[in-house]
Amino acid sequence: MHGYISQSDKGELVIGGGADSYLNYSQRGSLPAIEHTVTALVELFPAISRLKMMRQWGGIVDMTGDRSPIIGLTPVEGLFVNCGWGTGGFKSIPGSGFVFADTIANDRPHPIAEPFGLDRFTTGAVIDESVAAAVAH
Amino acid sequence: MLKITCPVCGLGADETEFTAGGEAHIVRPASTDPENISDEAFRDYLYVRDNPRGLAHELWLCARGCGKWFHAVRDTYSHEFKMFYKLSDPKPQLNLTKKPRARAKAAKS
Ligand SMILES: [Zn+2]
């Protein structure tokens, strides 16, 4: 079960959000993902089962092999990446900007960013944590 | 909602009856000489995927039916399934001459 909910200033409830279990570039959203999210939230707040859904939105998330971002150098000289934030971005992306700037300025990974390098998929030192999303991936 | 047909038992049902298994035809590095398999080869096997926007070979599990894995060719932009085939069937060659958006336009007109 997985869902989040917040109320906008207009009073509408903004809810979300899951990812499809398969590749999807349509950006149309999908019924099983909506049903999964709504099921979780109705279980938590039964009263919202009476609400009508006004609109839905679907986009593309960049997921990595271990669900953690990739921050650091690449095999191409002068090319740096800060990507793969997938479902876990909102809270830690601003912080990652500081270590990424330091990484670019010094052409080496910032100590905090070091474990998030692209080479972790070769060494096997993958990061089994959910970054800031507080979601057990 | 994807509509899927299992080529093993013939079950035709919604995607919720099946489990997606990701990209198909990924070959594990040969294990006759395990000490000499490079880390890069295992990285490619475990993590490197094509993620095409368009036609893709995929693995699916007939989770609520016969319980067997099978293959499918699906357009990841339009969701159209081109074919379903068994694990023992050879990998079909895909016609990738047209980009998905061009195909979608052609289908509309
Ligand atoms: Zn089946």
Short mmCIF file of C-alpha atoms and ligand atoms in Angstrom, two decimals:
data_model
loop_
_atom_site.label_atom_id
_atom_site.label_comp_id
_atom_site.label_asym_id
_atom_site.label_seq_id
_atom_site.Cartn_x
_atom_site.Cartn_y
_atom_site.Cartn_z
CA MET A 1 0.00 0.00 0.00
CA HIS A 2 1.41 3.32 -1.00
CA GLY A 3 -0.12 6.76 -1.29
CA TYR A 4 0.23 10.38 -0.28
CA ILE A 5 -2.34 13.13 0.08
CA SER A 6 -2.38 16.89 0.70
CA GLN A 7 -4.97 19.63 0.43
CA SER A 8 -4.43 22.59 -1.86
CA ASP A 9 -5.43 26.16 -0.98
CA LYS A 10 -8.52 25.72 -3.17
CA GLY A 11 -9.62 22.77 -1.06
CA GLU A 12 -8.94 20.06 -3.60
CA LEU A 13 -7.04 17.00 -2.50
CA VAL A 14 -3.84 16.24 -4.36
CA ILE A 15 -3.04 12.55 -4.21
CA GLY A 16 -0.37 10.28 -5.58
CA GLY A 17 1.34 8.29 -6.69
CA GLY A 18 2.88 5.11 -7.87
CA ALA A 19 4.83 3.87 -10.84
CA ASP A 20 3.84 1.29 -13.42
CA SER A 21 5.67 -2.00 -13.17
CA TYR A 22 6.58 -1.84 -16.86
CA LEU A 23 8.17 0.67 -19.24
CA ASN A 24 5.65 3.38 -20.07
CA TYR A 25 6.44 6.43 -22.21
CA SER A 26 2.80 7.32 -22.87
CA GLN A 27 2.61 9.95 -20.07
CA ARG A 28 -1.11 9.21 -19.83
CA GLY A 29 -1.19 7.58 -16.40
CA SER A 30 -2.75 4.16 -15.97
CA LEU A 31 -5.85 2.72 -14.32
CA PRO A 32 -4.12 0.10 -12.15
CA ALA A 33 -1.79 2.79 -10.70
CA ILE A 34 -4.76 5.07 -9.91
CA GLU A 35 -6.69 2.21 -8.34
CA HIS A 36 -3.70 1.19 -6.22
CA THR A 37 -3.21 4.73 -4.90
CA VAL A 38 -6.90 5.37 -4.25
CA THR A 39 -7.28 2.01 -2.48
CA ALA A 40 -4.49 2.90 -0.06
CA LEU A 41 -5.89 6.36 0.70
CA VAL A 42 -9.50 5.24 1.10
CA GLU A 43 -8.29 2.67 3.62
CA LEU A 44 -6.62 5.50 5.57
CA PHE A 45 -9.45 8.07 5.13
CA PRO A 46 -12.73 6.22 4.35
CA ALA A 47 -14.58 9.56 4.00
CA ILE A 48 -12.78 10.40 0.74
CA SER A 49 -14.47 7.45 -0.98
CA ARG A 50 -17.37 9.91 -1.57
CA LEU A 51 -15.24 12.34 -3.56
CA LYS A 52 -15.16 12.48 -7.34
CA MET A 53 -11.84 12.44 -9.13
CA MET A 54 -11.45 15.65 -11.16
CA ARG A 55 -8.34 14.94 -13.18
CA GLN A 56 -5.26 12.76 -13.23
CA TRP A 57 -1.71 13.21 -14.43
CA GLY A 58 1.02 10.83 -15.39
CA GLY A 59 4.66 11.46 -16.25
CA ILE A 60 7.99 9.74 -16.63
CA VAL A 61 10.25 9.01 -13.65
CA ASP A 62 13.91 8.13 -14.04
CA MET A 63 14.45 5.02 -11.94
CA THR A 64 17.87 3.47 -11.32
CA GLY A 65 18.81 -0.14 -10.60
CA ASP A 66 18.83 0.41 -6.82
CA ARG A 67 16.24 3.25 -6.66
CA SER A 68 18.88 5.75 -5.49
CA PRO A 69 20.15 8.71 -7.54
CA ILE A 70 23.37 8.79 -9.54
CA ILE A 71 25.57 11.76 -8.67
CA GLY A 72 29.08 12.27 -9.93
CA LEU A 73 31.55 11.81 -12.75
CA THR A 74 31.04 9.75 -15.90
CA PRO A 75 33.48 7.95 -18.22
CA VAL A 76 33.26 11.05 -20.45
CA GLU A 77 35.66 13.77 -19.29
CA GLY A 78 33.84 16.94 -18.25
CA LEU A 79 30.42 15.27 -18.21
CA PHE A 80 28.76 15.02 -14.80
CA VAL A 81 25.39 13.54 -13.89
CA ASN A 82 22.89 14.20 -11.12
CA CYS A 83 19.94 12.04 -12.11
CA GLY A 84 17.87 8.98 -11.32
CA TRP A 85 15.89 10.67 -8.59
CA GLY A 86 12.81 8.72 -9.58
CA THR A 87 10.33 8.77 -6.74
CA GLY A 88 12.62 10.30 -4.14
CA GLY A 89 13.46 13.78 -5.24
CA PHE A 90 11.61 16.64 -3.59
CA LYS A 91 13.49 16.88 -0.33
CA SER A 92 17.02 15.95 -1.24
CA ILE A 93 17.49 17.41 -4.73
CA PRO A 94 18.25 20.92 -3.38
CA GLY A 95 20.88 19.46 -1.05
CA SER A 96 22.32 17.36 -3.85
CA GLY A 97 22.84 20.57 -5.81
CA PHE A 98 25.44 21.75 -3.30
CA VAL A 99 27.48 18.55 -3.40
CA PHE A 100 27.07 18.39 -7.19
CA ALA A 101 28.41 21.94 -7.58
CA ASP A 102 31.39 21.00 -5.42
CA THR A 103 31.87 17.83 -7.49
CA ILE A 104 31.95 19.80 -10.75
CA ALA A 105 34.19 22.56 -9.37
CA ASN A 106 36.81 20.10 -8.15
CA ASP A 107 36.40 17.38 -10.79
CA ARG A 108 36.05 14.69 -8.11
CA PRO A 109 33.06 13.35 -6.16
CA HIS A 110 32.11 15.31 -3.04
CA PRO A 111 32.54 12.94 -0.03
CA ILE A 112 28.78 12.85 0.56
CA ALA A 113 28.09 12.11 -3.12
CA GLU A 114 30.86 9.54 -3.48
CA PRO A 115 28.75 6.43 -2.70
CA PHE A 116 26.22 7.58 -5.32
CA GLY A 117 28.65 7.27 -8.23
CA LEU A 118 27.83 5.49 -11.45
CA ASP A 119 30.55 2.89 -10.73
CA ARG A 120 28.53 1.37 -7.85
CA PHE A 121 26.70 -0.78 -10.40
CA THR A 122 30.04 -2.29 -11.42
CA THR A 123 31.53 -2.69 -7.93
CA GLY A 124 28.26 -4.01 -6.49
CA ALA A 125 28.17 -1.39 -3.71
CA VAL A 126 24.56 -0.48 -4.48
CA ILE A 127 22.61 1.69 -2.07
CA ASP A 128 19.58 -0.02 -0.63
CA GLU A 129 17.85 2.98 0.87
CA SER A 130 14.94 5.15 -0.16
CA VAL A 131 16.78 8.51 -0.20
CA ALA A 132 14.29 11.00 1.27
CA ALA A 133 11.01 9.49 0.17
CA ALA A 134 10.50 7.46 3.37
CA VAL A 135 9.23 4.69 1.12
CA ALA A 136 10.48 1.15 1.36
CA HIS A 137 11.48 0.48 -2.21
CA MET B 1 -5.19 -0.98 -18.86
CA LEU B 2 -3.13 -3.42 -20.88
CA LYS B 3 -4.93 -6.42 -22.37
CA ILE B 4 -2.63 -9.44 -22.37
CA THR B 5 -2.92 -12.94 -23.79
CA CYS B 6 -0.77 -15.74 -22.37
CA PRO B 7 0.67 -17.83 -25.22
CA VAL B 8 1.05 -20.83 -22.90
CA CYS B 9 -2.46 -21.31 -21.47
CA GLY B 10 -4.40 -18.89 -23.66
CA LEU B 11 -5.66 -16.70 -20.79
CA GLY B 12 -6.67 -13.29 -22.14
CA ALA B 13 -7.06 -10.76 -19.31
CA ASP B 14 -6.16 -7.35 -17.88
CA GLU B 15 -2.59 -6.50 -16.87
CA THR B 16 -3.55 -6.95 -13.19
CA GLU B 17 -3.67 -10.72 -13.81
CA PHE B 18 -0.04 -10.67 -14.95
CA THR B 19 3.33 -9.53 -13.57
CA ALA B 20 5.79 -7.54 -15.66
CA GLY B 21 9.28 -9.01 -15.77
CA GLY B 22 11.15 -6.30 -17.64
CA GLU B 23 13.40 -6.59 -20.65
CA ALA B 24 13.66 -10.05 -22.24
CA HIS B 25 16.51 -11.96 -23.89
CA ILE B 26 19.16 -10.78 -21.44
CA VAL B 27 21.78 -13.49 -21.35
CA ARG B 28 23.61 -14.25 -18.10
CA PRO B 29 27.42 -14.31 -18.48
CA ALA B 30 28.59 -17.86 -19.07
CA SER B 31 29.40 -19.55 -15.77
CA THR B 32 31.82 -22.26 -16.94
CA ASP B 33 34.69 -20.02 -15.82
CA PRO B 34 33.15 -17.80 -13.09
CA GLU B 35 36.45 -16.30 -11.88
CA ASN B 36 37.03 -14.68 -15.22
CA ILE B 37 33.66 -12.99 -15.65
CA SER B 38 34.33 -9.26 -15.48
CA ASP B 39 32.48 -6.90 -13.16
CA GLU B 40 31.41 -4.99 -16.28
CA ALA B 41 29.76 -8.12 -17.72
CA PHE B 42 27.77 -8.64 -14.54
CA ARG B 43 26.87 -4.93 -14.42
CA ASP B 44 25.49 -5.22 -17.95
CA TYR B 45 23.57 -8.38 -17.03
CA LEU B 46 22.07 -6.95 -13.84
CA TYR B 47 21.50 -3.26 -14.58
CA VAL B 48 22.04 -2.13 -18.16
CA ARG B 49 18.79 -2.00 -20.10
CA ASP B 50 17.73 -0.53 -23.46
CA ASN B 51 14.56 1.20 -22.16
CA PRO B 52 13.34 1.88 -25.71
CA ARG B 53 10.59 4.36 -26.44
CA GLY B 54 8.91 2.14 -28.99
CA LEU B 55 9.05 -1.59 -29.58
CA ALA B 56 10.48 -3.68 -26.75
CA HIS B 57 10.92 -7.40 -26.06
CA GLU B 58 9.50 -8.08 -22.61
CA LEU B 59 9.07 -10.84 -20.05
CA TRP B 60 5.65 -11.34 -18.47
CA LEU B 61 4.40 -13.81 -15.86
CA CYS B 62 0.93 -15.38 -16.16
CA ALA B 63 0.51 -14.80 -12.40
CA ARG B 64 -3.21 -15.56 -12.03
CA GLY B 65 -3.30 -18.17 -14.78
CA CYS B 66 -0.88 -20.97 -15.53
CA GLY B 67 2.04 -19.42 -13.63
CA LYS B 68 4.42 -19.57 -16.59
CA TRP B 69 6.72 -16.83 -17.87
CA PHE B 70 6.39 -15.81 -21.50
CA HIS B 71 7.59 -13.17 -23.96
CA ALA B 72 5.84 -10.22 -25.57
CA VAL B 73 6.70 -7.48 -28.04
CA ARG B 74 5.10 -4.23 -26.87
CA ASP B 75 5.22 -0.62 -27.99
CA THR B 76 6.18 1.31 -24.84
CA TYR B 77 4.63 4.51 -26.21
CA SER B 78 1.29 3.30 -27.62
CA HIS B 79 1.06 0.17 -25.38
CA GLU B 80 0.15 -1.91 -28.43
CA PHE B 81 1.19 -5.55 -28.11
CA LYS B 82 2.61 -6.78 -31.41
CA MET B 83 2.92 -10.43 -30.41
CA PHE B 84 3.09 -12.91 -27.55
CA TYR B 85 5.47 -15.87 -27.76
CA LYS B 86 6.80 -18.63 -25.53
CA LEU B 87 10.16 -18.65 -23.75
CA SER B 88 11.31 -21.42 -26.09
CA ASP B 89 10.50 -19.38 -29.22
CA PRO B 90 13.30 -17.50 -30.97
CA LYS B 91 13.66 -13.73 -30.49
CA PRO B 92 11.69 -12.03 -33.28
CA GLN B 93 13.38 -9.24 -35.22
CA LEU B 94 11.67 -5.89 -34.84
CA ASN B 95 10.95 -3.41 -37.57
CA LEU B 96 12.35 -0.21 -36.08
CA THR B 97 12.37 1.93 -39.21
CA LYS B 98 9.55 4.18 -37.99
CA LYS B 99 9.63 6.15 -34.75
CA PRO B 100 6.66 5.58 -32.37
CA ARG B 101 5.25 9.08 -32.84
CA ALA B 102 5.36 8.71 -36.62
CA ARG B 103 3.56 5.40 -36.28
CA ALA B 104 0.90 6.96 -34.03
CA LYS B 105 0.35 9.73 -36.58
CA ALA B 106 0.10 7.22 -39.42
CA ALA B 107 -2.45 5.20 -37.44
CA LYS B 108 -4.62 8.30 -36.88
CA SER B 109 -4.66 9.51 -40.47
ZN ZN C 1 -0.90 -18.67 -18.84
#
